[in-house]
Amino acid sequence: MRSLLFALLLALAGGVSDEFDRKILADLEAQSPQAVPLWNQANQARAAGDYAKASQLYARVRELAPGFVHATRRQCSAEQMLGHREQALALCKQALVAEESAENLASLASVLGSGEPGRKAPPADVASALTLAERATRLRDDANSETTLCQVALTADDLTHFRSCTGRLQVLAPADLVTHFFAYLLALHDERWSDARAELERAHGLGLPEEGYRQLRASLDEHEPWYSRYWPAGKLGGAVWLSAMVLLVVAGFLLSRAALAASRRVPTSPTGHAHGVDAALRRLYRVVLWLCCGYYYVSMPIVLLAVVAAGGGVIYACFAIGHIPIKLVVVVGILTLVTISAVLKALFVRGKDEDPGLRLDLSQHPKLRALLDDVAAHVGTRAVDNVYLTPGTEVAVTERGGLARQLRGAQERCLILGVAVLEGFQVGDFKAVLAHEYGHFSNADTAGGGFAIAVRRSLMTLAINLARGGAATWYNPAWWFVSGFYRVFLRISQGASRLQEVLADRWAAFTYGSERFVRGLKHVIERSVRFDAHVQATLEEVVEGQRALANLYAYQPTRATADGDIEQKVQAALSAPASPYDSHPAPADRIAWVTALGASGQGSAPGDQASSWSLLEGREGLERMMTEKV
């Protein structure tokens, strides 16, 4: 490698400016006009690499113009290129005796520092060369003098002078090949790998010989650590990745603000369909949610790389310092494997299409079937196919079925009904709440969404597996991602859900009246609070007394929560503020927006004042079955 470096330096060094060439040519014409053609021929031979011919011609110029020291110096350079060190030294010393110029000092320094072909110059010659090169830069600080100083400093392994002259060359000759060549060597020494690669490419573009370029590039590839080669691309990719996360956060925030403003406006048409701004917001939410889901799957390989890099980096560092803490290496290795396993399981997790509750045979409950059909007709949508009972106070709808059924529009429409909500629930208010749920069908809120559901399932699986494996820690990059992305995903997906709830509320209000839906909404919230208190008091009493529990709903605990405390909790639930991560707007806001509609709805119907339990047959049996579920 050293021989290659000096061959390149000798080929690149010694260049002069056109202005300097014109000046010395004028001097030669004044001394010996007949020597001018020989001078030009010698310069042409040197440029062509014919140094033997160039040396002969320079010698003839010296004969015709003995006082023309420039011919002596250039003959010295030609002899140096031919490997005739002693002849070159004699000529350069003769030139320096005749005139102590920067050019003559630099030429002698170059010969002293280069040594015989295949051999290093004696240390004394190298030291003298360094002194001469410094004197040359003091006489005239130009690119030629600094180039010679760099060459000699490189030979002398003098990093201080080499760093200094390279910096000066970058100022004096920023577009010269030799400047970028020296900058490459300095960056290589400093292990600034990307800078070294950039300087080598610039030198190659300025004419660095192909063979030399390939050898230097191979040397760089050999010495540069593997991770450094990919760092620039990784850094750019990381910046784009983080920027995308920030953009998603900003989009979620802006959409949430826009949806809140749209919710406060009274619609111009008495339906829950999205029009105008509402429709545009729904489309925007859909696009942003899909982008968010896509971002999740694109991020998974990045998370895996970060985990492997972090774990491998720690283990490598332990071996590099020569002290291997076995326990730390084992812990890091296990943590890395657990995380990789958790990520892979999350990517390939599949949901199980299980019944969301106890399926109710609607043929045995004709009143409920009739009411479900009647509400669907008023809203203008297809009724639910099945009702699934749960022990709690849920009232929700969903659609089940694969992609084929979804494309045919033949998915199973389901109503999830918590039996605890039916206590004290008037049929008229129940119909208004059902109209809200049917509004989701009418607005196609339950259609599709499989991508978002898959991401939510994958996220939860990843979080659970990390926690089970003890990898849910602050120093695990995968946990950083889960924690951060979960909030972003919730903000966007739940923001879309809140807009859907507002539109569904309008369906209920315009179909059965604002007042009736408000009563129904308040009832669902109140029953949730009261039932939670009832379950807690009942189970504590039953477990402590080791009693049998046949019917959770009919049991009267002796230490029941005081009505005053329950009422406070109900009011707190009704007035609770919304979080950006909630799927529903705040109850107080929903009540205010629906009340502002002032909708009268379809009016009352016979039986609206009856209890919703009157729609089902065999209350005691149903409650006992739900008790077994609990």
XYZ file of C-alpha atoms in Angstrom:
630
model
C 0.000 0.000 0.000
C 2.849 2.427 0.819
C 4.413 1.923 -2.649
C 1.043 2.657 -4.240
C 0.678 5.827 -2.196
C 4.089 7.161 -3.209
C 3.598 6.266 -6.856
C 0.386 8.266 -6.834
C 2.007 11.151 -4.991
C 4.894 11.327 -7.430
C 2.485 11.263 -10.346
C 0.268 13.962 -8.847
C 2.832 16.268 -7.235
C 4.919 18.958 -8.874
C 2.182 20.555 -10.913
C 2.527 24.287 -11.651
C 0.091 26.962 -12.619
C -0.198 28.276 -16.176
C 0.857 31.698 -14.935
C 4.072 30.303 -13.395
C 4.824 28.364 -16.608
C 4.438 31.526 -18.699
C 6.734 33.446 -16.356
C 9.595 30.931 -16.454
C 9.145 30.537 -20.233
C 9.721 34.290 -20.578
C 12.859 33.968 -18.446
C 14.132 31.188 -20.736
C 13.449 33.215 -23.876
C 15.482 36.052 -22.397
C 18.438 33.735 -21.639
C 18.402 31.433 -24.699
C 15.630 31.606 -27.323
C 16.961 28.480 -29.088
C 16.342 26.456 -25.882
C 12.596 27.211 -25.865
C 11.577 24.391 -28.301
C 13.596 21.897 -26.280
C 11.923 23.129 -23.086
C 8.468 22.645 -24.569
C 9.371 19.157 -25.838
C 10.697 18.218 -22.375
C 7.505 19.358 -20.702
C 5.429 17.354 -23.190
C 7.530 14.234 -22.566
C 7.141 14.650 -18.788
C 3.353 15.039 -19.154
C 3.285 11.861 -21.263
C 5.228 9.913 -18.626
C 8.388 9.602 -20.751
C 10.727 10.689 -17.973
C 13.941 9.435 -19.630
C 13.374 11.616 -22.701
C 12.287 14.505 -20.484
C 15.530 14.254 -18.456
C 17.657 14.288 -21.633
C 15.852 17.320 -23.019
C 16.087 19.235 -19.703
C 19.842 18.510 -19.707
C 20.179 20.058 -23.200
C 18.213 23.106 -22.030
C 20.657 23.501 -19.149
C 23.557 23.415 -21.636
C 22.009 26.214 -23.684
C 20.892 28.231 -20.640
C 23.189 27.406 -17.673
C 21.529 30.005 -15.461
C 18.011 28.618 -16.021
C 17.548 26.837 -12.662
C 14.045 25.603 -13.518
C 15.515 23.092 -16.000
C 17.782 21.719 -13.258
C 14.850 21.283 -10.882
C 12.659 19.575 -13.472
C 15.462 17.238 -14.499
C 15.730 16.369 -10.810
C 12.015 15.473 -10.753
C 12.363 13.371 -13.916
C 15.284 11.437 -12.444
C 13.275 10.918 -9.261
C 10.451 9.406 -11.289
C 12.978 7.120 -12.982
C 14.119 5.913 -9.531
C 17.563 7.510 -9.823
C 17.661 8.918 -6.323
C 21.350 9.903 -6.207
C 21.223 11.726 -9.552
C 17.995 13.432 -8.486
C 19.512 14.528 -5.165
C 22.570 16.020 -6.898
C 20.418 17.991 -9.349
C 17.978 19.265 -6.692
C 20.841 20.333 -4.399
C 22.444 22.145 -7.335
C 19.180 23.966 -8.031
C 18.821 24.950 -4.370
C 22.380 26.313 -4.250
C 21.628 28.401 -7.307
C 18.380 29.764 -5.905
C 16.666 29.156 -2.545
C 13.100 29.236 -3.806
C 10.000 27.485 -2.548
C 9.992 25.259 -5.645
C 13.613 24.188 -5.198
C 13.175 23.551 -1.480
C 10.053 21.467 -2.141
C 11.728 19.416 -4.893
C 14.745 18.550 -2.744
C 12.451 17.697 0.193
C 10.459 15.377 -2.064
C 13.548 13.492 -3.224
C 15.033 13.231 0.284
C 11.792 11.887 1.695
C 11.026 9.345 -1.041
C 13.989 6.990 -0.699
C 15.138 4.347 -3.194
C 12.486 2.302 -5.056
C 11.097 -0.298 -2.661
C 13.066 1.094 0.277
C 12.381 3.727 2.907
C 14.510 6.855 3.040
C 17.002 7.065 5.908
C 15.522 8.732 9.012
C 18.036 11.572 8.804
C 16.992 12.321 5.203
C 13.334 12.267 6.219
C 13.995 14.733 9.032
C 15.925 17.014 6.646
C 13.129 16.724 4.094
C 10.570 17.819 6.687
C 12.683 20.882 7.559
C 13.074 21.809 3.873
C 9.356 21.381 3.207
C 8.494 23.653 6.128
C 10.934 26.299 4.799
C 9.232 26.060 1.417
C 5.807 26.790 2.889
C 7.224 29.751 4.806
C 8.684 31.198 1.626
C 5.509 30.719 -0.370
C 2.363 29.088 1.011
C 0.973 27.612 -2.188
C -0.531 24.254 -3.162
C 2.779 22.873 -4.478
C 4.651 23.593 -1.229
C 1.841 22.225 0.948
C 1.628 19.098 -1.227
C 5.325 18.412 -0.684
C 4.990 18.998 3.042
C 2.104 16.502 3.172
C 4.148 13.955 1.214
C 7.122 14.252 3.550
C 4.937 14.352 6.672
C 3.292 11.149 5.506
C 6.711 9.535 5.112
C 7.780 10.747 8.542
C 4.502 9.615 10.148
C 4.156 13.196 11.372
C 0.391 13.473 11.894
C 0.544 17.051 13.162
C 2.168 18.413 9.994
C 0.066 16.142 7.784
C -3.169 17.365 9.353
C -2.040 20.990 9.039
C -0.963 20.824 5.370
C -4.107 18.907 4.392
C -6.225 21.613 5.967
C -4.247 24.290 4.067
C -4.696 22.407 0.781
C -8.445 22.326 1.330
C -8.299 26.130 1.431
C -5.711 26.719 -1.316
C -6.768 24.014 -3.793
C -10.209 22.654 -2.841
C -10.829 21.275 -6.351
C -7.486 19.499 -6.808
C -7.221 15.720 -6.922
C -4.251 15.636 -4.534
C -6.204 17.621 -1.917
C -8.964 15.030 -1.785
C -6.412 12.216 -1.864
C -4.717 13.555 1.278
C -8.114 14.257 2.874
C -9.008 10.603 2.226
C -5.847 9.420 4.000
C -6.487 11.708 6.974
C -10.120 10.615 7.302
C -9.006 6.982 7.048
C -6.536 7.527 9.903
C -9.198 9.277 12.027
C -11.702 6.472 11.289
C -14.132 8.935 9.778
C -15.293 6.271 7.385
C -18.051 8.112 5.565
C -15.766 11.147 5.048
C -12.994 8.886 3.739
C -15.368 7.273 1.261
C -16.639 10.653 0.092
C -13.100 12.039 -0.382
C -12.038 8.934 -2.311
C -14.998 9.280 -4.651
C -14.169 12.947 -5.248
C -10.537 12.074 -6.002
C -11.688 9.365 -8.399
C -13.963 11.819 -10.140
C -11.045 14.240 -10.535
C -8.865 11.654 -12.260
C -7.435 9.268 -9.679
C -6.216 6.242 -11.726
C -8.673 3.364 -11.744
C -6.230 0.788 -10.408
C -5.254 3.030 -7.507
C -8.906 3.820 -6.823
C -9.807 0.131 -6.621
C -6.944 -0.636 -4.256
C -7.739 2.289 -1.988
C -11.418 1.402 -1.927
C -10.575 -2.202 -1.078
C -8.379 -0.970 1.770
C -11.233 1.202 3.060
C -13.694 -1.697 2.857
C -11.250 -3.891 4.757
C -10.705 -1.467 7.622
C -14.161 0.076 7.953
C -16.388 -1.730 10.495
C -19.455 -3.306 8.924
C -21.872 -1.246 10.996
C -20.276 2.019 9.843
C -21.090 1.272 6.187
C -24.774 1.026 6.913
C -24.922 3.839 9.464
C -25.669 6.690 6.977
C -28.534 4.756 5.403
C -29.714 3.637 8.831
C -29.561 7.187 10.151
C -31.596 8.481 7.210
C -34.094 5.639 7.542
C -34.404 6.266 11.272
C -35.038 9.963 10.688
C -37.748 9.185 8.128
C -39.262 6.591 10.468
C -39.393 8.970 13.431
C -40.686 11.791 11.224
C -43.510 9.547 10.051
C -44.400 8.830 13.685
C -44.469 12.573 14.438
C -46.652 13.227 11.379
C -49.106 10.565 12.521
C -49.267 12.146 15.984
C -49.896 15.583 14.466
C -52.513 14.167 12.087
C -54.298 12.449 14.988
C -54.288 15.660 17.028
C -55.604 17.815 14.174
C -58.279 15.303 13.195
C -59.402 15.037 16.811
C -59.772 18.818 17.025
C -61.640 18.926 13.728
C -63.962 16.082 14.774
C -64.747 17.852 18.056
C -65.652 21.030 16.187
C -67.818 19.076 13.731
C -69.619 17.322 16.591
C -70.785 20.643 18.008
C -72.419 21.723 14.754
C -76.110 20.973 14.281
C -76.548 18.919 11.077
C -78.639 20.329 8.243
C -80.460 17.043 7.498
C -82.317 14.886 10.071
C -80.176 11.744 9.651
C -76.992 10.319 11.060
C -75.379 10.009 7.648
C -72.114 11.888 7.219
C -72.383 14.911 4.949
C -69.986 17.704 4.057
C -67.286 18.171 6.678
C -68.359 15.027 8.546
C -67.931 12.904 5.414
C -64.549 14.467 4.654
C -63.394 13.794 8.217
C -64.472 10.166 7.989
C -62.477 9.734 4.769
C -59.429 11.420 6.270
C -59.645 9.266 9.381
C -59.850 6.163 7.214
C -56.742 7.147 5.216
C -54.713 8.112 8.299
C -55.757 4.951 10.138
C -54.648 2.800 7.200
C -51.337 4.670 7.054
C -50.930 4.101 10.784
C -51.572 0.376 10.368
C -49.120 0.186 7.475
C -46.548 2.046 9.561
C -46.867 -0.610 12.249
C -45.974 -3.480 9.935
C -43.166 -1.503 8.266
C -41.790 -0.787 11.749
C -41.558 -4.405 12.819
C -38.334 -5.203 10.880
C -36.843 -1.941 12.188
C -37.732 -2.915 15.754
C -36.156 -6.343 15.269
C -32.973 -4.770 13.875
C -32.840 -2.330 16.805
C -33.234 -5.157 19.314
C -30.571 -7.324 17.670
C -28.223 -4.326 17.316
C -28.699 -3.289 20.948
C -28.300 -6.808 22.333
C -25.425 -7.689 20.022
C -23.739 -4.351 20.738
C -23.776 -4.945 24.481
C -22.379 -8.462 24.106
C -19.731 -7.290 21.609
C -18.687 -4.483 23.957
C -18.245 -6.967 26.779
C -15.898 -9.080 24.661
C -14.098 -6.004 23.281
C -13.128 -4.665 26.710
C -11.683 -8.036 27.647
C -13.902 -8.492 30.709
C -16.918 -10.727 30.166
C -19.637 -10.432 32.848
C -21.311 -13.785 32.299
C -24.549 -12.851 34.039
C -24.992 -9.688 31.964
C -24.286 -11.520 28.705
C -26.801 -14.248 29.579
C -29.479 -11.721 30.608
C -29.008 -9.643 27.442
C -29.047 -12.769 25.288
C -32.254 -14.063 26.869
C -33.890 -10.622 26.641
C -33.010 -10.385 22.958
C -34.357 -13.867 22.166
C -37.557 -13.259 24.151
C -38.152 -10.000 22.280
C -37.518 -11.563 18.866
C -39.916 -14.377 19.722
C -42.571 -11.915 20.931
C -42.315 -9.816 17.766
C -42.578 -12.849 15.468
C -45.571 -14.215 17.382
C -47.279 -10.821 17.186
C -46.755 -10.616 13.443
C -48.375 -13.973 12.772
C -51.093 -13.982 15.432
C -54.587 -14.812 14.227
C -57.842 -13.935 15.868
C -60.312 -16.594 16.946
C -63.849 -16.061 15.739
C -65.569 -16.995 18.991
C -69.104 -16.135 20.025
C -69.045 -12.811 21.910
C -71.508 -14.186 24.456
C -74.299 -16.683 24.998
C -76.269 -16.915 21.771
C -79.961 -16.261 22.299
C -82.486 -18.277 20.316
C -84.632 -15.408 19.025
C -87.397 -17.777 17.959
C -88.093 -18.245 21.681
C -88.215 -14.471 22.251
C -90.621 -13.158 19.592
C -91.163 -9.786 21.267
C -87.451 -9.005 21.164
C -87.235 -10.216 17.563
C -90.121 -7.959 16.585
C -88.588 -4.952 18.345
C -85.205 -5.517 16.685
C -86.871 -5.628 13.257
C -88.985 -2.548 14.003
C -86.009 -0.398 15.059
C -84.046 -1.514 11.997
C -86.925 -0.507 9.744
C -87.121 2.958 11.332
C -83.374 3.510 10.927
C -83.416 2.080 7.412
C -80.991 -0.789 7.742
C -80.922 -4.569 8.009
C -81.714 -5.980 11.462
C -79.302 -8.034 13.519
C -79.170 -11.745 12.824
C -78.351 -12.854 16.351
C -78.259 -11.582 19.921
C -75.492 -12.620 22.317
C -76.051 -12.197 26.047
C -73.233 -11.194 28.414
C -73.283 -10.823 32.210
C -72.535 -7.087 32.259
C -74.160 -3.898 30.965
C -72.865 -3.847 27.381
C -75.013 -2.753 24.452
C -73.023 -2.996 21.214
C -73.166 -4.297 17.673
C -70.584 -5.982 15.480
C -70.356 -7.922 12.234
C -68.750 -11.331 11.921
C -67.547 -13.265 8.909
C -64.570 -13.579 6.611
C -63.596 -11.517 3.585
C -65.799 -13.514 1.218
C -68.915 -12.850 3.316
C -67.893 -9.215 3.672
C -67.656 -8.777 -0.105
C -71.101 -10.363 -0.528
C -72.562 -8.149 2.194
C -73.605 -11.318 4.035
C -71.795 -10.901 7.320
C -73.544 -11.922 10.512
C -74.897 -8.883 12.298
C -74.733 -9.306 16.051
C -76.163 -7.467 19.024
C -74.167 -7.897 22.236
C -76.559 -7.333 25.130
C -75.587 -7.337 28.785
C -78.488 -8.653 30.890
C -77.551 -6.325 33.765
C -78.521 -3.294 31.685
C -82.144 -4.451 31.326
C -83.064 -3.745 34.943
C -85.268 -0.608 34.939
C -84.654 -0.040 31.235
C -87.894 1.189 29.609
C -88.621 -0.256 26.170
C -88.867 3.204 24.562
C -85.432 4.214 25.853
C -84.052 0.816 24.911
C -85.250 1.378 21.334
C -83.409 4.709 21.196
C -80.172 3.028 22.317
C -80.726 0.270 19.753
C -81.223 2.955 17.091
C -77.801 4.306 18.009
C -76.309 0.841 17.492
C -78.159 0.368 14.207
C -76.782 3.743 13.165
C -73.364 2.121 13.137
C -74.680 -0.395 10.609
C -76.263 2.337 8.520
C -72.981 4.270 8.426
C -70.979 1.098 7.687
C -68.917 1.613 10.853
C -68.762 -2.129 11.470
C -67.935 -3.084 7.873
C -64.255 -3.751 7.148
C -61.798 -2.441 9.696
C -59.994 -5.770 9.643
C -56.615 -4.088 9.140
C -57.017 -1.968 12.274
C -58.325 -4.930 14.270
C -55.340 -7.010 13.166
C -52.934 -4.286 14.274
C -54.677 -3.917 17.633
C -54.546 -7.684 18.158
C -50.884 -7.816 17.151
C -50.003 -4.929 19.469
C -51.719 -6.497 22.429
C -50.095 -9.870 21.724
C -46.674 -8.232 21.516
C -47.184 -6.323 24.778
C -48.434 -9.406 26.633
C -45.589 -11.628 25.423
C -42.974 -9.006 26.288
C -44.454 -8.688 29.774
C -44.625 -12.443 30.300
C -41.007 -12.832 29.184
C -39.773 -10.055 31.472
C -38.789 -7.935 28.441
C -41.227 -5.066 29.079
C -38.435 -2.811 30.320
C -37.247 0.707 29.596
C -33.983 -0.530 28.083
C -35.742 -2.695 25.484
C -36.228 -0.864 22.131
C -39.246 -3.061 21.357
C -40.993 -1.864 24.526
C -40.272 1.757 23.608
C -42.016 1.146 20.295
C -44.978 -0.692 21.828
C -45.516 2.038 24.410
C -45.194 4.892 21.938
C -47.028 3.434 18.972
C -49.900 2.157 21.123
C -50.668 5.732 22.159
C -50.460 6.984 18.580
C -52.641 4.168 17.303
C -55.218 4.666 20.059
C -55.375 8.398 19.475
C -56.119 7.919 15.777
C -58.361 4.842 15.947
C -60.317 6.090 18.954
C -60.641 9.514 17.368
C -62.311 7.871 14.386
C -64.494 5.897 16.796
C -65.610 9.070 18.600
C -66.759 10.603 15.318
C -68.706 7.419 14.559
C -70.392 7.618 17.962
C -71.520 11.204 17.342
C -73.117 10.241 14.019
C -74.768 7.188 15.584
C -76.160 9.427 18.372
C -77.830 11.528 15.682
C -79.506 8.444 14.227
C -80.971 7.660 17.639
C -82.111 11.238 18.278
C -83.721 11.777 14.860
C -85.411 8.366 15.009
C -86.782 8.315 18.579
C -86.163 11.827 19.878
C -83.339 13.581 21.692
C -84.969 13.252 25.106
C -85.519 9.526 24.841
C -81.956 8.810 23.731
C -80.556 10.961 26.547
C -82.580 8.932 29.047
C -81.351 5.701 27.510
C -77.717 6.843 27.532
C -77.948 7.932 31.171
C -79.549 4.607 32.080
C -76.708 2.584 30.505
C -74.100 4.636 32.345
C -75.958 4.462 35.661
C -76.559 0.716 35.391
C -72.856 0.157 34.730
C -71.910 1.981 37.943
C -74.620 0.342 40.054
C -73.955 -3.157 38.734
C -70.202 -2.849 39.405
C -70.953 -1.867 43.007
C -73.482 -4.716 43.327
C -71.037 -7.313 41.959
C -68.237 -6.188 44.268
C -70.428 -6.253 47.380
C -72.060 -9.562 46.451
C -68.852 -11.444 45.594
C -67.064 -10.224 48.723
C -69.942 -11.437 50.876
C -70.367 -14.749 49.064
C -66.641 -15.585 49.034
C -66.118 -14.638 52.671
C -69.168 -16.614 53.788
C -68.441 -19.486 51.381
C -72.019 -19.356 50.189
C -73.546 -20.671 46.997
C -74.646 -18.050 44.473
C -77.508 -19.112 42.248
C -78.519 -15.695 40.880
C -76.071 -12.803 41.031
C -78.707 -10.344 39.829
C -81.357 -11.185 42.429
C -78.987 -11.483 45.398
C -79.268 -8.724 48.018
C -75.963 -8.256 49.895
C -76.233 -7.226 53.533
C -73.306 -4.815 53.165
C -74.439 -3.080 49.995
C -72.838 0.188 48.945
C -74.785 3.207 50.226
C -77.112 4.846 47.674
C -75.452 8.194 48.312
C -72.022 6.836 47.388
C -73.388 5.175 44.280
C -75.174 8.357 43.220
C -71.914 10.271 43.551
C -70.172 7.732 41.319
C -72.987 7.959 38.774
C -72.688 11.746 38.614
C -68.916 11.445 38.353
C -69.295 9.037 35.422
C -71.781 11.341 33.679
C -69.507 14.369 34.061
C -66.176 12.612 33.463
C -64.021 14.401 30.837
C -62.976 12.560 27.703
C -59.416 11.434 27.057
C -57.848 11.480 23.580
C -57.607 7.696 23.986
C -61.322 7.117 24.729
C -63.480 5.412 22.106
C -66.517 7.562 23.027
C -66.887 11.297 23.601
C -67.528 12.473 27.150
C -71.110 11.625 28.263
C -71.798 15.269 29.122
C -70.756 16.339 25.619
C -72.895 13.674 23.976
C -75.899 14.701 26.040
C -75.342 18.381 25.185
C -74.953 17.726 21.468
C -78.020 15.476 21.259
C -80.114 17.919 23.301
C -79.062 20.730 20.940
C -80.611 18.783 18.056
C -84.051 19.183 19.641
C -85.273 16.164 17.683
C -88.781 14.828 18.435
C -88.375 11.475 16.697
C -91.186 9.053 15.820
C -93.163 9.601 19.002
C -94.241 7.080 21.623
C -95.693 3.650 20.894
C -97.780 1.295 23.062
C -95.591 -0.595 25.520
C -92.753 1.955 25.539
C -93.111 2.398 29.292
C -92.722 -1.323 29.984
C -89.510 -2.873 31.265
C -87.134 -4.258 28.629
C -87.181 -7.567 30.499
C -90.707 -7.977 29.160
C -89.174 -8.577 25.723
C -87.451 -11.782 26.881
C -88.869 -15.048 28.140
C -87.568 -16.797 31.256
C -85.717 -14.017 33.056
C -84.750 -16.228 36.022
C -83.173 -18.863 33.775
C -81.220 -16.294 31.799
C -79.905 -14.625 34.932
C -78.815 -17.983 36.347
C -76.944 -18.817 33.146
C -75.163 -15.449 33.279
C -74.321 -16.056 36.938
C -72.563 -19.269 35.924
C -70.561 -17.242 33.386
C -69.460 -14.882 36.147
